[in-house]
Coordinates of C-alpha atoms in Angstrom, one line a residue:
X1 CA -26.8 -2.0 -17.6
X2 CA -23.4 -1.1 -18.7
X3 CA -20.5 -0.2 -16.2
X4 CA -17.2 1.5 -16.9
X5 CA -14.1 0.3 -15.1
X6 CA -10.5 1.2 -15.1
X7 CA -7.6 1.1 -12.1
X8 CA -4.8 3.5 -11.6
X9 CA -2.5 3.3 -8.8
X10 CA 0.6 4.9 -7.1
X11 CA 1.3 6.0 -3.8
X12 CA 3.1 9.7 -3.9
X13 CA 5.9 9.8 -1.3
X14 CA 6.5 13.5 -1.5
X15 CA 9.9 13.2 -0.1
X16 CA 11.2 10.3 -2.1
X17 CA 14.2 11.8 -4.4
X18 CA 12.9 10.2 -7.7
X19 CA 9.7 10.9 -9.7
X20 CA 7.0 8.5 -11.1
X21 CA 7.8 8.3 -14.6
X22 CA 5.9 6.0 -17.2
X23 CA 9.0 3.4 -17.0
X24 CA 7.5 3.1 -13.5
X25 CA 3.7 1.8 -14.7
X26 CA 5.3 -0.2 -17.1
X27 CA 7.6 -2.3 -14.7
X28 CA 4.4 -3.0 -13.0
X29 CA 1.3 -2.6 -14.9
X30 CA 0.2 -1.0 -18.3
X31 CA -2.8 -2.5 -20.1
X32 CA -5.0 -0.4 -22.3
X33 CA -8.3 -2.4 -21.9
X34 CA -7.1 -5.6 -21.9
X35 CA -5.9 -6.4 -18.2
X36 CA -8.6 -8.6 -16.9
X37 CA -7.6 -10.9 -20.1
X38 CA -4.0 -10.5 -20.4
X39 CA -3.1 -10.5 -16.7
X40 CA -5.8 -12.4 -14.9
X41 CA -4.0 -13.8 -12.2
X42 CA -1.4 -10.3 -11.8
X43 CA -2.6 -6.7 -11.8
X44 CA -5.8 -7.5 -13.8
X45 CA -6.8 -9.2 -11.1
X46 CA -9.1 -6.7 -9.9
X47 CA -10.6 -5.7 -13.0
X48 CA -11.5 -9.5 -14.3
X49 CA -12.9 -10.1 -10.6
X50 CA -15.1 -6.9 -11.4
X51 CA -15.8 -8.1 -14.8
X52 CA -16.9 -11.3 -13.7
X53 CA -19.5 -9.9 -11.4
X54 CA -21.0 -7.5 -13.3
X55 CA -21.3 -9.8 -16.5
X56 CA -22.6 -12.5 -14.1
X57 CA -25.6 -10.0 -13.2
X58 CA -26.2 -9.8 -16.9
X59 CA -24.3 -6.5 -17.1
X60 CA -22.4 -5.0 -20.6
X61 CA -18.4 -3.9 -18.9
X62 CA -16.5 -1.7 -20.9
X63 CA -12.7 -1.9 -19.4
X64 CA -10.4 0.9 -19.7
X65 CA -7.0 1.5 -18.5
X66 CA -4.8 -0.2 -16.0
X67 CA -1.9 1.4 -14.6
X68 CA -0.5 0.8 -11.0
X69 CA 3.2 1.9 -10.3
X70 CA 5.5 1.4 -7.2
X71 CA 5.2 4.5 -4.6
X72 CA 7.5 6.9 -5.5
X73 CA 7.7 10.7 -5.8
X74 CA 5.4 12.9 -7.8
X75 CA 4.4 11.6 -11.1
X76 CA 5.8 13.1 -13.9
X77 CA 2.6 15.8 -15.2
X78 CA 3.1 14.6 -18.9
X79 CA 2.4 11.0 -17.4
X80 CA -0.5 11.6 -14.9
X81 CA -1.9 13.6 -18.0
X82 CA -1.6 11.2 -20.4
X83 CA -3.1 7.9 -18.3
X84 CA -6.0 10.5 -17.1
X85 CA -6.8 11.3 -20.6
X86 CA -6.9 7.8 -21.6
X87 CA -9.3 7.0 -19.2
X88 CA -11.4 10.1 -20.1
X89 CA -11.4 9.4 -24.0
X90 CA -12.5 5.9 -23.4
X91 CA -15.2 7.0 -20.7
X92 CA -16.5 9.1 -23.9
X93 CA -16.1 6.2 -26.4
X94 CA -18.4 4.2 -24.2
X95 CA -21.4 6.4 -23.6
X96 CA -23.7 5.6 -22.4
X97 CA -22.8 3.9 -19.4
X98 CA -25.3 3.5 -16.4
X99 CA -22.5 3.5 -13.9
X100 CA -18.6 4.0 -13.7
X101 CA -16.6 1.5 -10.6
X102 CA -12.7 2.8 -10.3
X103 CA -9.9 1.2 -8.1
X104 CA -7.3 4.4 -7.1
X105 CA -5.4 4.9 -4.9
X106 CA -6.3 7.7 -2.9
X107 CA -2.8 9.3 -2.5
X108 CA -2.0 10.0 -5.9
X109 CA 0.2 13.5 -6.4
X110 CA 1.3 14.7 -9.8
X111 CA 3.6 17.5 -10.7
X112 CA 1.1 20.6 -10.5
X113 CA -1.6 18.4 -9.0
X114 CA -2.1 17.0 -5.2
X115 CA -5.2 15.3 -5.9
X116 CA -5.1 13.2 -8.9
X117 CA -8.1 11.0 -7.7
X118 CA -10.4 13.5 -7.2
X119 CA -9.1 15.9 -10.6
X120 CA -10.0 12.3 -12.1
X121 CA -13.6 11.8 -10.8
X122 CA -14.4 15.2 -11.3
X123 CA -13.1 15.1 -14.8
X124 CA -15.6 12.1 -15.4
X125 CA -18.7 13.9 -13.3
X126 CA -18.3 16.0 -16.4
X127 CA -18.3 14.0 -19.1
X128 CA -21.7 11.9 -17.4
X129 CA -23.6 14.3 -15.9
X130 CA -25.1 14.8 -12.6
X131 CA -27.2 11.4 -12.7
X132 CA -24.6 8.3 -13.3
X133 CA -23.1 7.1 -10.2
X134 CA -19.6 7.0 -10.1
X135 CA -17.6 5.1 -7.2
X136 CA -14.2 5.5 -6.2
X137 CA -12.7 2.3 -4.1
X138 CA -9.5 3.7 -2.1
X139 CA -6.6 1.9 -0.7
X140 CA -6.8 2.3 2.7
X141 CA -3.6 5.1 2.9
X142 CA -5.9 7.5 0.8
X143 CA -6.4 10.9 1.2
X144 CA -10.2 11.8 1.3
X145 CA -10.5 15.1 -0.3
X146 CA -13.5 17.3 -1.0
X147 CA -12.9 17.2 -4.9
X148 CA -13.3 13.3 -4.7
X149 CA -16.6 13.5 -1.8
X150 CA -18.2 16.5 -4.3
X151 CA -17.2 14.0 -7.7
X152 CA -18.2 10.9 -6.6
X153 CA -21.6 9.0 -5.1
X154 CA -19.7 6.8 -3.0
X155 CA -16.2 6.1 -2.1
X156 CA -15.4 2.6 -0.4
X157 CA -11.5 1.8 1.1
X158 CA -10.2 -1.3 2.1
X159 CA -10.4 -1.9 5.8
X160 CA -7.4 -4.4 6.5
X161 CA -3.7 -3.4 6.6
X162 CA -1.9 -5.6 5.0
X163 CA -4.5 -5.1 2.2
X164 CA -6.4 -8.5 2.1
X165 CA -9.5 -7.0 1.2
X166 CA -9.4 -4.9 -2.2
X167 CA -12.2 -7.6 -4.2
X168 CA -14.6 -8.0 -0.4
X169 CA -14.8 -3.8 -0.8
X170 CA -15.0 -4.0 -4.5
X171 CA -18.2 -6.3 -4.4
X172 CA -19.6 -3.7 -1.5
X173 CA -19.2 -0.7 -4.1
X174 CA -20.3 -2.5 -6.8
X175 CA -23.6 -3.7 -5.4
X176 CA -24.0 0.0 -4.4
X177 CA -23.3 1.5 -7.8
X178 CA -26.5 -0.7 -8.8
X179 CA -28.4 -0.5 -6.2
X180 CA -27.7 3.5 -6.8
X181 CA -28.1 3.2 -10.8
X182 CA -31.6 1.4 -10.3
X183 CA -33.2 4.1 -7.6
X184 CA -33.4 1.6 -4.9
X185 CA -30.8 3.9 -2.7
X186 CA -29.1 7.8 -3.1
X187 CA -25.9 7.7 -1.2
X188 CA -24.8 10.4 0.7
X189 CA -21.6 11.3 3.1
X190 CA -20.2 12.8 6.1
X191 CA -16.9 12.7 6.6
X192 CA -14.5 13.2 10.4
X193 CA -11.3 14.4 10.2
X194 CA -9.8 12.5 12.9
X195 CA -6.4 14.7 12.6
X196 CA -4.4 12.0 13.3
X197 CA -0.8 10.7 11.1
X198 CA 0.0 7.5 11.9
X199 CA 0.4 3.8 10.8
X200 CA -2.2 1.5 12.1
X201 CA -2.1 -2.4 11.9
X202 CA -5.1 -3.9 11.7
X203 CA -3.7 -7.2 12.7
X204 CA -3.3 -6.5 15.9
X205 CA -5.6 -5.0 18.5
X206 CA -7.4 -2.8 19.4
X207 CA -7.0 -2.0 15.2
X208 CA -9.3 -5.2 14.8
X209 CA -11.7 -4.3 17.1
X210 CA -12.1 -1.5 15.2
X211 CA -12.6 -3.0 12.2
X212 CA -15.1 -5.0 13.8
X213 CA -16.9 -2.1 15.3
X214 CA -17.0 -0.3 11.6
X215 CA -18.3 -3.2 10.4
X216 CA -21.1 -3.2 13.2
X217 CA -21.9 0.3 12.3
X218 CA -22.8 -1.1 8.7
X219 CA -25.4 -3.4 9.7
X220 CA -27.2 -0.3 11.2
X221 CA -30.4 1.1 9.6
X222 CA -29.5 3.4 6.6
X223 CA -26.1 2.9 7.2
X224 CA -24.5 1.7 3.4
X225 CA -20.9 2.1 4.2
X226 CA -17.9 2.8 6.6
X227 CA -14.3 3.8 6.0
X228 CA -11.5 4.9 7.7
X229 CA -8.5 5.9 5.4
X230 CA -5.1 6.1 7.1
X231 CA -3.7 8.6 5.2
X232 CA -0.2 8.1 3.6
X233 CA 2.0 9.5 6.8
X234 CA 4.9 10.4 3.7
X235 CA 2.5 12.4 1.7
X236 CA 2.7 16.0 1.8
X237 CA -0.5 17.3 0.5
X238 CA -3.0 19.7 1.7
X239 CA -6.0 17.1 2.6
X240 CA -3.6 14.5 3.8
X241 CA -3.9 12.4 7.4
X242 CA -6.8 10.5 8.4
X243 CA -10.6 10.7 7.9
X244 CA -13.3 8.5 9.0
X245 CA -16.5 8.6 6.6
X246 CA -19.9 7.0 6.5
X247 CA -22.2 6.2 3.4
X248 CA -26.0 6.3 4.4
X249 CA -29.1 6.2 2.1
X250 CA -30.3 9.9 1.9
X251 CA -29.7 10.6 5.5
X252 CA -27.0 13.4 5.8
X253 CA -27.7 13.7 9.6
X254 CA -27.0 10.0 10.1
X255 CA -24.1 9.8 8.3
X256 CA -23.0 13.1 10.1
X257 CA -24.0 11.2 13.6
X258 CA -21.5 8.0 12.8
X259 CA -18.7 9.7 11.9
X260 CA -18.1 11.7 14.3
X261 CA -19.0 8.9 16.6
X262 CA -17.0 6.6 15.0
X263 CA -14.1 9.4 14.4
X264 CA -14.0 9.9 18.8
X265 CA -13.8 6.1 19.3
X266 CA -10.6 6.1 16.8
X267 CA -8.8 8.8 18.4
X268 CA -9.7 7.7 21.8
X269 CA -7.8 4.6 20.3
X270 CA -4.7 7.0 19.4
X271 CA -2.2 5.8 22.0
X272 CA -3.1 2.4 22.3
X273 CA -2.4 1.5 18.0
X274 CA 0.6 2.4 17.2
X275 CA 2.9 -0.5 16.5
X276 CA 5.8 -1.1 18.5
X277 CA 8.9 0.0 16.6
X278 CA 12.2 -0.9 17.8
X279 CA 15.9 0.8 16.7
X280 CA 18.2 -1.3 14.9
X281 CA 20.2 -3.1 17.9
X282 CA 16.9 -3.6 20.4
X283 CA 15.3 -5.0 17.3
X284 CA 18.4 -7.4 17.0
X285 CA 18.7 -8.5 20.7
X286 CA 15.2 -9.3 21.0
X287 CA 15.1 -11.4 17.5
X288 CA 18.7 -13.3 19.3
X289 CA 16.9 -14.0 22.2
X290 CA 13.6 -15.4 20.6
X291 CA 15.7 -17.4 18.1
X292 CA 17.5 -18.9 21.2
X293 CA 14.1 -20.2 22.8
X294 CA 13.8 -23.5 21.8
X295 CA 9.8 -23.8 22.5
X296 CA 9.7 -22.3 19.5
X297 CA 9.4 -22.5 15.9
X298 CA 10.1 -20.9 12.6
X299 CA 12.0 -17.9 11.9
X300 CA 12.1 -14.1 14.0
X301 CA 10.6 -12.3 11.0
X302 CA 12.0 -8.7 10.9
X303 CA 10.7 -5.4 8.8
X304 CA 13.2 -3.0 7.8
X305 CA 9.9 -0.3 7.7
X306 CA 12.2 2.8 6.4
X307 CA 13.2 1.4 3.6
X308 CA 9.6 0.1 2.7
X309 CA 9.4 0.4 -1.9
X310 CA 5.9 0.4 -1.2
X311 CA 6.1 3.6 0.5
X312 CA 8.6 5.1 -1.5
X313 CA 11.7 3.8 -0.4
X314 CA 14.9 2.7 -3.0
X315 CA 14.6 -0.6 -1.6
X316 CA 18.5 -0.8 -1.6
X317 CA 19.6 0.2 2.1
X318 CA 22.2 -1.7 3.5
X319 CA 21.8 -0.5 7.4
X320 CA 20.4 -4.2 8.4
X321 CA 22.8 -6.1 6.8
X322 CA 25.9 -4.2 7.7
X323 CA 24.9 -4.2 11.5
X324 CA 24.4 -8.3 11.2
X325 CA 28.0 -8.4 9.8
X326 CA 29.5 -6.5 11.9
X327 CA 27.6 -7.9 15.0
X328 CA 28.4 -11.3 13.4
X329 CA 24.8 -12.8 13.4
X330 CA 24.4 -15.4 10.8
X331 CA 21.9 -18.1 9.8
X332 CA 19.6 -14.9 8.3
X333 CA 18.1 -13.8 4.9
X334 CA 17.9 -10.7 3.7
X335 CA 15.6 -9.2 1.0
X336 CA 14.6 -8.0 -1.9
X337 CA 17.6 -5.1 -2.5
X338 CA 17.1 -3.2 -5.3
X339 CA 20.3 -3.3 -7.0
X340 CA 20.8 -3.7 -10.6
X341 CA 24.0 -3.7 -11.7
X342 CA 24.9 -6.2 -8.9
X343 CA 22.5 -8.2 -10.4
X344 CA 23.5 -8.1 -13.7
X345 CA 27.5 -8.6 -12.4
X346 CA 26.3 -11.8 -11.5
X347 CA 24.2 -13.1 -14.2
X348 CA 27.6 -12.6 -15.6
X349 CA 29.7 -14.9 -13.1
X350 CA 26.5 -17.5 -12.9
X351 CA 25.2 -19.6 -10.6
X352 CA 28.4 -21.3 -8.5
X353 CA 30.5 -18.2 -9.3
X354 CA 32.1 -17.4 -5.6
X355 CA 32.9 -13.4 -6.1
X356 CA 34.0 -9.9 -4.7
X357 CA 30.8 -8.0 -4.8
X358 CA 29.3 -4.6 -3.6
X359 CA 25.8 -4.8 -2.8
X360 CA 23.1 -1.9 -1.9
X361 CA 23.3 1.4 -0.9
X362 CA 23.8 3.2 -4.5
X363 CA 20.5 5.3 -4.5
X364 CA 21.6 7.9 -1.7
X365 CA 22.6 8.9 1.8
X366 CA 18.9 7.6 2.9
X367 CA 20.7 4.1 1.4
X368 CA 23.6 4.1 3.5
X369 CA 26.7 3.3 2.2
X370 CA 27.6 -0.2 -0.2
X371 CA 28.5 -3.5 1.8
X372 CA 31.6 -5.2 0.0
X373 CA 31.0 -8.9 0.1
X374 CA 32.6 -12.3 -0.7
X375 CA 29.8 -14.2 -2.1
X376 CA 28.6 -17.2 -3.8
X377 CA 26.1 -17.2 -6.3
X378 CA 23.3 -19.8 -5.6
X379 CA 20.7 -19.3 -7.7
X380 CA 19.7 -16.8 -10.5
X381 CA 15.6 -16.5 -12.3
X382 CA 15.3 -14.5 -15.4
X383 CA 11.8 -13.4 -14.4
X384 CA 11.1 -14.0 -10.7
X385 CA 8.2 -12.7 -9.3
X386 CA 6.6 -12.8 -6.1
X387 CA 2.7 -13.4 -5.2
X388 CA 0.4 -12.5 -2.5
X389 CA -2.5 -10.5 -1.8
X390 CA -4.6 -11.8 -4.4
X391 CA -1.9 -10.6 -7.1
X392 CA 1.5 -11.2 -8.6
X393 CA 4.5 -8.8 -8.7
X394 CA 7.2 -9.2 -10.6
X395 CA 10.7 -8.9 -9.3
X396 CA 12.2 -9.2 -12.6
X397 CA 15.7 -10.7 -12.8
X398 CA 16.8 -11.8 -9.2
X399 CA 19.7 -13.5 -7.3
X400 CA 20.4 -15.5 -4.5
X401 CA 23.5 -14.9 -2.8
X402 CA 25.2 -16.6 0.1
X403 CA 28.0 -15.0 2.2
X404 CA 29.9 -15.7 5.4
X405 CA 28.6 -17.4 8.3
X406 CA 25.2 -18.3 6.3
X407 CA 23.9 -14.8 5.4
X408 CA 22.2 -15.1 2.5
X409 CA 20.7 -12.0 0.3
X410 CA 18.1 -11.7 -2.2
X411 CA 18.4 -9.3 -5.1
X412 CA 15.7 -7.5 -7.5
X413 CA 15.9 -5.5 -10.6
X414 CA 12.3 -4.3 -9.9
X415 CA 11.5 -2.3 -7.2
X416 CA 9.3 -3.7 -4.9
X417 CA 8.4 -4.1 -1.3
X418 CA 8.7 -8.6 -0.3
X419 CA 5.6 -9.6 0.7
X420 CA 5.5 -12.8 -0.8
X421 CA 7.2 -15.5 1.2
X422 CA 7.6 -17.2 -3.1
X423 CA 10.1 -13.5 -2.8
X424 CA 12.5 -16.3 -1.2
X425 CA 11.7 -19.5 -1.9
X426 CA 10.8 -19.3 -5.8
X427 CA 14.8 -18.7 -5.8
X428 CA 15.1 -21.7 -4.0
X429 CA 15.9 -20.5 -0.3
X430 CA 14.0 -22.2 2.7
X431 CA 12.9 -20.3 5.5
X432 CA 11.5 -22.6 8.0
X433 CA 15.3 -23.4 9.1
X434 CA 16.5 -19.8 9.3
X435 CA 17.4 -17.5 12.8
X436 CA 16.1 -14.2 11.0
X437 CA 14.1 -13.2 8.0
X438 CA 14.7 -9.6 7.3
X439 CA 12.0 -8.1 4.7
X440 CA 12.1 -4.7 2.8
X441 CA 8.5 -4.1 3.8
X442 CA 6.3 -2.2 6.3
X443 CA 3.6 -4.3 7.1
X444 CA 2.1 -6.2 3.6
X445 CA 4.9 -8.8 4.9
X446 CA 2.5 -9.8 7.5
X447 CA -0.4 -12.0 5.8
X448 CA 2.3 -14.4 4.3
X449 CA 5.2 -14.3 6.8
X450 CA 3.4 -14.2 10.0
X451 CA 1.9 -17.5 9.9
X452 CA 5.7 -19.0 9.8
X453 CA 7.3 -16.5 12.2
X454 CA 7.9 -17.3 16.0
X455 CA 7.5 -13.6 16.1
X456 CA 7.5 -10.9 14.0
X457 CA 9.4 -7.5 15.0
X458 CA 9.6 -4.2 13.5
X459 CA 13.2 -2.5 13.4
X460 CA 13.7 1.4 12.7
X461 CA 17.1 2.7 10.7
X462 CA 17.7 5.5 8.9
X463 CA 15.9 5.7 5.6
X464 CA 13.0 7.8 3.3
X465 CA 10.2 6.9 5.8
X466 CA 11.0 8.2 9.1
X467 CA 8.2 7.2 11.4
X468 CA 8.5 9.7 14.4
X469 CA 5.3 11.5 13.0
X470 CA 6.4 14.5 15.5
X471 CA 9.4 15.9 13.1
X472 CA 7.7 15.3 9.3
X473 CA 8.9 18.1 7.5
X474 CA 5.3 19.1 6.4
X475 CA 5.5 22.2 4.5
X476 CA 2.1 21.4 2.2
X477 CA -0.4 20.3 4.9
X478 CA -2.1 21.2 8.2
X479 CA 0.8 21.5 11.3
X480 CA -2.3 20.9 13.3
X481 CA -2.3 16.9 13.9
X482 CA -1.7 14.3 16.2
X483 CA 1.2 13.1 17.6
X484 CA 2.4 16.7 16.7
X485 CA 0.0 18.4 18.7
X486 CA -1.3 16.0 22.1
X487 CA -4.8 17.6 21.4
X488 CA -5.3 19.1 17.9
X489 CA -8.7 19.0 18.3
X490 CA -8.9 21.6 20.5
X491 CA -7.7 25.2 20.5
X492 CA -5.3 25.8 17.7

């Protein structure tokens, strides 16, 4: 048989300030076919783990188009346009193809378009007719629309947060696309809208459990697949918040059954998942007090979640490290800031330099306001780079700064959420010996930090991703959601 495979993938925060332009997929990934060869071991990952599976089997692959940007807001229409079409004119170049295996996002939103996955798969129902499956694998902040269930035989999305699982869900979709191709099964799906915005960690219970119990649910007769997508809580799109679907072999009813079985069990779940989020200062005391118990080890490993580039954020807040100065806390690291021309001022000076330096807070009020520092350069990479989650990001060039009372800062010229502990210590900084660790993440942190941490704590602060779900300025989407509403399952 011969498969078709491609990957595109941004995250729309529809209240960031900036747009998703093509610079954007080309600081992070733009290959025309070649990924899984060029970048094996970075963003063509994915595709050459695909690639080796199918060709394994005996299978013809015909790759297309990878493109994965950092969230940001809407993509620029000429852009979405143009990486859509590219994967449309080389779907048309391959035909015939028994069966086409994608890796979106799920939360894609163009200028003029709020569903760019499902405009995508639809666009490709078109070109292969009704009988050539077509899967969609969906990070696990997706958006389940109609237009993508109506396009697509299946639709898979990871089931871990941090996302540990993209190549575990891409083997599950791809052994259904052949199964599907060769008539041994005909997928079909219900779907639950659970009307719920939220962020859920799954490493933490009950979010495990329910991972478990999804999992369970699989093993059941008929049942093919189950998947909850989050939503993307920053997203305002008609079909956004989160939905619970289940794949079963030409059993509608079944499928029907388990969702909306499995949809109750999640909301029943609603008050007990949310993670604990702490403001700035309670965040602090707590991390002084854990750093001062001495039957413990490693660092307190803190998320700064509003100002999260994987969800949209600049990346270049300075809340966290202003309120460490001017509480005078010390022994900490702070990083990744975005902050480019502070970089650049001190690839200048180089490494030794001891300089007058404002750092952070240039992309807008949301950033707070610069930090004016005495600083000592320490170290300084051309083309640093971070790795974790079965990829590697690049950071592009980076320094490592040390100010007063050992606060040291790490800075980016890509904008990126740290995830990778290498964010740090491919500069040269240790970690083990620290108080604090302050990451520019929301929760992707937590598969490489966690094991090092003597705890891991979640601080709020101003910032683009406010997380008090109950003032979103929704203007696009459904009003009618939890925690908005205590029961917006009921009567409107």
């Amino acid at each position: 048989m011969k498969f078709f495979i491609a990957h595109l993938a941004t995250e729309t925060n529809t209240f960031a300030p900036a747009p998703t332009g093509r610079a954007a997929f080309e600081d992070q990934a733009l290959f025309h076919g070649d990924a899984s060869r060029r970048d094996p071991q970075g963003h063509g990952a994915f595709l050459r783990f695909l690639r080796d599976l199918m060709e394994a089997d005996g299978h013809e692959v015909v790759e297309s188009l990878c493109a994965v940007a950092q969230p940001s807001g809407r993509t620029v229409q000429a852009v979405w346009e143009s990486l859509r079409d590219e994967i449309l004119s080389d779907l048309s170049a391959a035909l015939p193809v028994d069966g086409v295996q994608l890796l979106l996002h799920g939360a894609m939103a163009a200028e003029g378009c709020d569903d760019c996955e499902g405009e995508l798969a639809a666009r490709i129902r078109e070109i292969v007719g009704p009988e050539i499956p077509i899967g969609l694998e969906l990070d696990l902040h997706c958006h389940f629309t109609a237009l993508m269930q109506r396009s697509a035989d299946a639709i898979v999305a990871f089931k871990e947060y941090p996302h540990i699982d993209a190549e575990p869900r891409g083997l599950e979709l791809y052994r259904l696309l052949a199964d599907t191709a060769q008539g041994r099964v005909r997928p079909v799906t219900a779907v639950f809208d659970c009307r719920m915005v939220g962020l859920w960690h799954t490493t933490r219970e009950p979010m495990a459990g329910f991972v478990a119990r999804m999992q369970q649910v699989e093993r059941e007769p008929g049942v093919l697949s189950v998947s909850l997508g989050h939503g993307f809580p920053w997203g305002d799109v008609p079909e956004a918040g989160a939905k619970l679907w289940v794949v079963t072999d030409d059993d509608p009813a079944l499928a029907q059954r388990w969702a909306t079985q499995l949809g109750h069990e999640f909301w029943a779940l609603r008050h007990a998942i949310a993670p604990e989020l702490l403001d700035l200062d309670t965040a602090l005391d707590r991390a002084l007090a854990l750093a001062a118990d001495e039957r413990l080890q490693g660092p307190v490993v803190l998320a700064d979640i509003a100002d999260n580039p994987g969800g949209g954020a600049p990346g270049d807040s300075t809340f966290v490290l202003r309120r460490l100065i001017e509480r005078d806390i010390g022994d900490c690291v702070v990083g990744a800031l975005w902050d480019l021309g502070a970089v650049q001022i001190c690839r200048e000076a180089g490494v030794g330099a001891t300089l007058d330096l404002r750092v952070g807070g240039k992309s807008g009020p949301a950033s707070g306001d610069p930090v004016d520092l005495r600083v000592t350069v320490r170290a300084l990479v051309d083309a640093h780079s971070q790795s974790a989650l079965g990829t590697r990001e690049r950071l592009g060039p980076s320094v490592w700064l040390e100010a007063q009372d050992g606060r040291h800062i790490v800075l980016c010229s890509v904008r990126t959420q740290t995830y990778g502990t290498n964010a740090f210590t491919g500069l040269g900084l240790t970690l083990q010996d620290k108080a604090l660790v302050v990451v520019k993440s929301t929760q992707h942190f937590h598969a490489e930090f966690a094991p090092l941490a003597r705890a891991v704590l979640y601080a709020t602060t101003p910032g683009t991703m406010d997380c008090d779900f109950t003032r979103t300025p929704y203007r696009h989407r459904s009003l009618n959601y939890w925690p908005r509403l205590e029961d917006p399952h009921g009567p409107a």
